[in-house]
């Protein structure tokens, strides 16, 4: 978004709430530009999607899939199993999933795992343990995937939270 400057409107996102419940949000983000037209920041807002039931009706076909992902995040998750759970062929599932979530199922799973890692890292000393708890297996692979999503290593993330005096942060 920072590089392209393209506005994102009403993108449906799901985050984990404090009690483990799924919270569905519609997010809109836009680039802030200086006088030369360069992107210098972002502005955005999110609103509770549960209040807009008509808008999320197309996503109900994925509810069981998303709940399954949340419950089995540390497991090796098969995209074809998710398609079966959603009563769709693999190609239909992948096409509809990307259409609704703006990510492939594989990308979505990665983001869910990294989101969970962001929640665990402040309270856990061992990055290797977080790697196992979030289903990445090894610390090296976890670090590579975490950096690809967040832009910094898990250790840098942990240190930045400690420096800021925060125990947890939201990740989208």
PDB file of C-alpha atoms in Angstrom:
ATOM      1  CA  UNK A   1       0.000   0.000   0.000  1.00  0.00           C
ATOM      2  CA  UNK A   2       2.800   2.411   0.872  1.00  0.00           C
ATOM      3  CA  UNK A   3       4.534   1.722  -2.422  1.00  0.00           C
ATOM      4  CA  UNK A   4       1.518   1.650  -4.724  1.00  0.00           C
ATOM      5  CA  UNK A   5      -0.615   4.327  -3.070  1.00  0.00           C
ATOM      6  CA  UNK A   6      -3.739   2.417  -4.114  1.00  0.00           C
ATOM      7  CA  UNK A   7      -6.762   2.958  -1.848  1.00  0.00           C
ATOM      8  CA  UNK A   8      -8.260  -0.152  -0.263  1.00  0.00           C
ATOM      9  CA  UNK A   9     -12.002   0.103   0.417  1.00  0.00           C
ATOM     10  CA  UNK A  10     -14.128  -2.180   2.579  1.00  0.00           C
ATOM     11  CA  UNK A  11     -11.674  -5.073   2.688  1.00  0.00           C
ATOM     12  CA  UNK A  12     -12.985  -7.795   4.969  1.00  0.00           C
ATOM     13  CA  UNK A  13     -10.422  -8.871   7.549  1.00  0.00           C
ATOM     14  CA  UNK A  14     -10.668 -11.189  10.512  1.00  0.00           C
ATOM     15  CA  UNK A  15      -8.674 -10.835  13.719  1.00  0.00           C
ATOM     16  CA  UNK A  16      -8.603 -12.843  16.901  1.00  0.00           C
ATOM     17  CA  UNK A  17     -10.277 -11.152  19.845  1.00  0.00           C
ATOM     18  CA  UNK A  18      -8.994 -11.271  23.423  1.00  0.00           C
ATOM     19  CA  UNK A  19     -11.279 -14.207  24.279  1.00  0.00           C
ATOM     20  CA  UNK A  20     -10.355 -16.139  21.130  1.00  0.00           C
ATOM     21  CA  UNK A  21     -13.500 -15.173  19.204  1.00  0.00           C
ATOM     22  CA  UNK A  22     -13.217 -14.098  15.580  1.00  0.00           C
ATOM     23  CA  UNK A  23     -13.799 -10.395  14.977  1.00  0.00           C
ATOM     24  CA  UNK A  24     -14.753  -9.491  11.402  1.00  0.00           C
ATOM     25  CA  UNK A  25     -13.864  -5.962  10.320  1.00  0.00           C
ATOM     26  CA  UNK A  26     -14.292  -3.906   7.170  1.00  0.00           C
ATOM     27  CA  UNK A  27     -11.111  -1.887   6.657  1.00  0.00           C
ATOM     28  CA  UNK A  28     -10.528   1.118   4.425  1.00  0.00           C
ATOM     29  CA  UNK A  29      -7.007   2.499   3.934  1.00  0.00           C
ATOM     30  CA  UNK A  30      -5.779   5.417   1.843  1.00  0.00           C
ATOM     31  CA  UNK A  31      -2.387   6.920   1.129  1.00  0.00           C
ATOM     32  CA  UNK A  32      -1.426  10.315   2.518  1.00  0.00           C
ATOM     33  CA  UNK A  33       0.566  12.326   0.003  1.00  0.00           C
ATOM     34  CA  UNK A  34       2.784  15.386   0.242  1.00  0.00           C
ATOM     35  CA  UNK A  35       2.573  18.306  -2.190  1.00  0.00           C
ATOM     36  CA  UNK A  36       4.786  16.464  -4.657  1.00  0.00           C
ATOM     37  CA  UNK A  37       2.361  13.541  -4.707  1.00  0.00           C
ATOM     38  CA  UNK A  38       4.684  11.173  -2.852  1.00  0.00           C
ATOM     39  CA  UNK A  39       3.135   8.734  -0.409  1.00  0.00           C
ATOM     40  CA  UNK A  40       4.239   9.755   3.093  1.00  0.00           C
ATOM     41  CA  UNK A  41       1.840   7.788   5.258  1.00  0.00           C
ATOM     42  CA  UNK A  42      -1.427   5.936   5.567  1.00  0.00           C
ATOM     43  CA  UNK A  43      -4.784   6.688   7.063  1.00  0.00           C
ATOM     44  CA  UNK A  44      -7.439   4.149   7.694  1.00  0.00           C
ATOM     45  CA  UNK A  45     -10.341   2.939   9.734  1.00  0.00           C
ATOM     46  CA  UNK A  46     -12.074  -0.320  10.507  1.00  0.00           C
ATOM     47  CA  UNK A  47     -15.665  -1.008  11.424  1.00  0.00           C
ATOM     48  CA  UNK A  48     -17.358  -4.032  12.909  1.00  0.00           C
ATOM     49  CA  UNK A  49     -18.636  -6.187  10.066  1.00  0.00           C
ATOM     50  CA  UNK A  50     -21.041  -8.132  12.277  1.00  0.00           C
ATOM     51  CA  UNK A  51     -23.278  -5.069  12.263  1.00  0.00           C
ATOM     52  CA  UNK A  52     -23.407  -5.215   8.486  1.00  0.00           C
ATOM     53  CA  UNK A  53     -24.788  -8.731   8.078  1.00  0.00           C
ATOM     54  CA  UNK A  54     -25.945  -8.174   4.510  1.00  0.00           C
ATOM     55  CA  UNK A  55     -22.450  -7.155   3.464  1.00  0.00           C
ATOM     56  CA  UNK A  56     -20.854 -10.294   4.883  1.00  0.00           C
ATOM     57  CA  UNK A  57     -23.419 -12.795   3.617  1.00  0.00           C
ATOM     58  CA  UNK A  58     -21.085 -14.021   0.822  1.00  0.00           C
ATOM     59  CA  UNK A  59     -18.443 -14.851   3.445  1.00  0.00           C
ATOM     60  CA  UNK A  60     -20.646 -17.251   5.411  1.00  0.00           C
ATOM     61  CA  UNK A  61     -19.614 -20.092   3.134  1.00  0.00           C
ATOM     62  CA  UNK A  62     -16.100 -19.701   4.581  1.00  0.00           C
ATOM     63  CA  UNK A  63     -17.056 -19.468   8.269  1.00  0.00           C
ATOM     64  CA  UNK A  64     -16.407 -23.163   9.014  1.00  0.00           C
ATOM     65  CA  UNK A  65     -13.135 -22.956   7.114  1.00  0.00           C
ATOM     66  CA  UNK A  66     -11.912 -19.910   9.076  1.00  0.00           C
ATOM     67  CA  UNK A  67     -12.957 -21.456  12.393  1.00  0.00           C
ATOM     68  CA  UNK A  68     -11.129 -24.663  11.433  1.00  0.00           C
ATOM     69  CA  UNK A  69      -8.015 -22.649  10.616  1.00  0.00           C
ATOM     70  CA  UNK A  70      -8.157 -20.918  13.980  1.00  0.00           C
ATOM     71  CA  UNK A  71      -8.497 -24.214  15.854  1.00  0.00           C
ATOM     72  CA  UNK A  72      -5.808 -26.057  13.847  1.00  0.00           C
ATOM     73  CA  UNK A  73      -3.335 -23.261  13.191  1.00  0.00           C
ATOM     74  CA  UNK A  74      -0.308 -25.211  14.406  1.00  0.00           C
ATOM     75  CA  UNK A  75      -1.208 -28.246  12.270  1.00  0.00           C
ATOM     76  CA  UNK A  76      -0.170 -28.878   8.680  1.00  0.00           C
ATOM     77  CA  UNK A  77      -3.258 -27.554   6.875  1.00  0.00           C
ATOM     78  CA  UNK A  78      -4.253 -28.913   3.483  1.00  0.00           C
ATOM     79  CA  UNK A  79      -5.967 -26.495   1.099  1.00  0.00           C
ATOM     80  CA  UNK A  80      -7.886 -29.414  -0.419  1.00  0.00           C
ATOM     81  CA  UNK A  81      -9.220 -30.286   3.064  1.00  0.00           C
ATOM     82  CA  UNK A  82     -10.410 -26.691   3.441  1.00  0.00           C
ATOM     83  CA  UNK A  83     -12.119 -26.922   0.050  1.00  0.00           C
ATOM     84  CA  UNK A  84     -13.845 -30.136   1.170  1.00  0.00           C
ATOM     85  CA  UNK A  85     -14.899 -28.477   4.430  1.00  0.00           C
ATOM     86  CA  UNK A  86     -16.439 -25.659   2.372  1.00  0.00           C
ATOM     87  CA  UNK A  87     -18.135 -28.147  -0.005  1.00  0.00           C
ATOM     88  CA  UNK A  88     -16.281 -26.795  -3.040  1.00  0.00           C
ATOM     89  CA  UNK A  89     -13.864 -28.148  -5.586  1.00  0.00           C
ATOM     90  CA  UNK A  90     -10.268 -27.080  -5.001  1.00  0.00           C
ATOM     91  CA  UNK A  91     -10.235 -24.660  -7.952  1.00  0.00           C
ATOM     92  CA  UNK A  92     -13.580 -23.088  -6.976  1.00  0.00           C
ATOM     93  CA  UNK A  93     -12.474 -22.763  -3.357  1.00  0.00           C
ATOM     94  CA  UNK A  94      -9.190 -21.071  -4.283  1.00  0.00           C
ATOM     95  CA  UNK A  95     -10.884 -18.703  -6.736  1.00  0.00           C
ATOM     96  CA  UNK A  96     -13.707 -17.693  -4.358  1.00  0.00           C
ATOM     97  CA  UNK A  97     -11.380 -17.451  -1.364  1.00  0.00           C
ATOM     98  CA  UNK A  98      -9.056 -15.057  -3.173  1.00  0.00           C
ATOM     99  CA  UNK A  99     -12.016 -13.071  -4.492  1.00  0.00           C
ATOM    100  CA  UNK A 100     -13.434 -12.581  -0.980  1.00  0.00           C
ATOM    101  CA  UNK A 101     -10.252 -12.276   1.102  1.00  0.00           C
ATOM    102  CA  UNK A 102      -7.848 -10.698  -1.437  1.00  0.00           C
ATOM    103  CA  UNK A 103      -5.322 -13.443  -0.607  1.00  0.00           C
ATOM    104  CA  UNK A 104      -4.818 -17.029  -1.602  1.00  0.00           C
ATOM    105  CA  UNK A 105      -5.679 -19.572   1.106  1.00  0.00           C
ATOM    106  CA  UNK A 106      -1.959 -20.230   1.601  1.00  0.00           C
ATOM    107  CA  UNK A 107      -1.235 -16.505   2.071  1.00  0.00           C
ATOM    108  CA  UNK A 108      -4.178 -16.204   4.455  1.00  0.00           C
ATOM    109  CA  UNK A 109      -2.913 -19.116   6.575  1.00  0.00           C
ATOM    110  CA  UNK A 110       0.542 -17.527   6.714  1.00  0.00           C
ATOM    111  CA  UNK A 111      -0.958 -14.222   7.902  1.00  0.00           C
ATOM    112  CA  UNK A 112      -3.044 -15.998  10.551  1.00  0.00           C
ATOM    113  CA  UNK A 113       0.054 -17.821  11.839  1.00  0.00           C
ATOM    114  CA  UNK A 114       2.089 -14.610  11.931  1.00  0.00           C
ATOM    115  CA  UNK A 115      -0.775 -12.824  13.709  1.00  0.00           C
ATOM    116  CA  UNK A 116      -0.742 -15.522  16.374  1.00  0.00           C
ATOM    117  CA  UNK A 117       3.049 -15.274  16.611  1.00  0.00           C
ATOM    118  CA  UNK A 118       2.736 -11.515  17.189  1.00  0.00           C
ATOM    119  CA  UNK A 119       0.386 -12.270  20.060  1.00  0.00           C
ATOM    120  CA  UNK A 120       2.726 -14.873  21.590  1.00  0.00           C
ATOM    121  CA  UNK A 121       6.108 -13.174  21.117  1.00  0.00           C
ATOM    122  CA  UNK A 122       5.796 -10.494  23.820  1.00  0.00           C
ATOM    123  CA  UNK A 123       5.010 -13.045  26.539  1.00  0.00           C
ATOM    124  CA  UNK A 124       7.384 -15.783  25.370  1.00  0.00           C
ATOM    125  CA  UNK A 125      11.157 -15.625  25.591  1.00  0.00           C
ATOM    126  CA  UNK A 126      11.809 -18.458  23.169  1.00  0.00           C
ATOM    127  CA  UNK A 127      11.338 -17.684  19.489  1.00  0.00           C
ATOM    128  CA  UNK A 128      11.832 -21.391  18.759  1.00  0.00           C
ATOM    129  CA  UNK A 129       8.859 -22.185  21.012  1.00  0.00           C
ATOM    130  CA  UNK A 130       6.676 -19.623  19.220  1.00  0.00           C
ATOM    131  CA  UNK A 131       7.731 -21.200  15.909  1.00  0.00           C
ATOM    132  CA  UNK A 132       6.467 -24.594  17.100  1.00  0.00           C
ATOM    133  CA  UNK A 133       3.297 -23.171  18.708  1.00  0.00           C
ATOM    134  CA  UNK A 134       2.312 -21.475  15.454  1.00  0.00           C
ATOM    135  CA  UNK A 135       3.014 -24.464  13.243  1.00  0.00           C
ATOM    136  CA  UNK A 136       6.153 -23.234  11.511  1.00  0.00           C
ATOM    137  CA  UNK A 137       8.271 -26.069  12.832  1.00  0.00           C
ATOM    138  CA  UNK A 138      11.770 -24.636  12.863  1.00  0.00           C
ATOM    139  CA  UNK A 139      12.964 -21.237  13.988  1.00  0.00           C
ATOM    140  CA  UNK A 140      14.804 -20.525  10.732  1.00  0.00           C
ATOM    141  CA  UNK A 141      11.710 -21.050   8.557  1.00  0.00           C
ATOM    142  CA  UNK A 142       9.579 -19.112  11.055  1.00  0.00           C
ATOM    143  CA  UNK A 143      11.977 -16.150  10.972  1.00  0.00           C
ATOM    144  CA  UNK A 144      11.982 -16.093   7.164  1.00  0.00           C
ATOM    145  CA  UNK A 145       8.168 -16.203   6.937  1.00  0.00           C
ATOM    146  CA  UNK A 146       7.677 -13.691   9.768  1.00  0.00           C
ATOM    147  CA  UNK A 147      10.046 -11.227   8.087  1.00  0.00           C
ATOM    148  CA  UNK A 148       8.245 -11.659   4.742  1.00  0.00           C
ATOM    149  CA  UNK A 149       4.972 -10.545   6.351  1.00  0.00           C
ATOM    150  CA  UNK A 150       6.004  -8.070   9.066  1.00  0.00           C
ATOM    151  CA  UNK A 151       9.209  -6.705   7.554  1.00  0.00           C
ATOM    152  CA  UNK A 152      11.396  -7.415  10.600  1.00  0.00           C
ATOM    153  CA  UNK A 153      12.578 -10.555  12.380  1.00  0.00           C
ATOM    154  CA  UNK A 154      10.690 -11.979  15.373  1.00  0.00           C
ATOM    155  CA  UNK A 155      13.572 -10.921  17.663  1.00  0.00           C
ATOM    156  CA  UNK A 156      13.442  -7.354  16.324  1.00  0.00           C
ATOM    157  CA  UNK A 157       9.668  -7.384  16.831  1.00  0.00           C
ATOM    158  CA  UNK A 158      10.095  -8.609  20.418  1.00  0.00           C
ATOM    159  CA  UNK A 159      12.709  -5.929  21.143  1.00  0.00           C
ATOM    160  CA  UNK A 160      10.579  -3.157  19.621  1.00  0.00           C
ATOM    161  CA  UNK A 161       7.686  -4.058  21.916  1.00  0.00           C
ATOM    162  CA  UNK A 162       9.960  -4.162  24.957  1.00  0.00           C
ATOM    163  CA  UNK A 163      11.444  -0.787  24.013  1.00  0.00           C
ATOM    164  CA  UNK A 164       7.957   0.667  23.622  1.00  0.00           C
ATOM    165  CA  UNK A 165       6.837  -0.871  26.919  1.00  0.00           C
ATOM    166  CA  UNK A 166       4.047  -2.821  25.240  1.00  0.00           C
ATOM    167  CA  UNK A 167       3.077  -6.391  25.906  1.00  0.00           C
ATOM    168  CA  UNK A 168       1.050  -6.963  22.763  1.00  0.00           C
ATOM    169  CA  UNK A 169       0.114  -5.341  19.497  1.00  0.00           C
ATOM    170  CA  UNK A 170      -2.425  -5.941  16.772  1.00  0.00           C
ATOM    171  CA  UNK A 171      -1.359  -7.204  13.413  1.00  0.00           C
ATOM    172  CA  UNK A 172      -3.475  -7.089  10.249  1.00  0.00           C
TER     173      UNK A 172
END
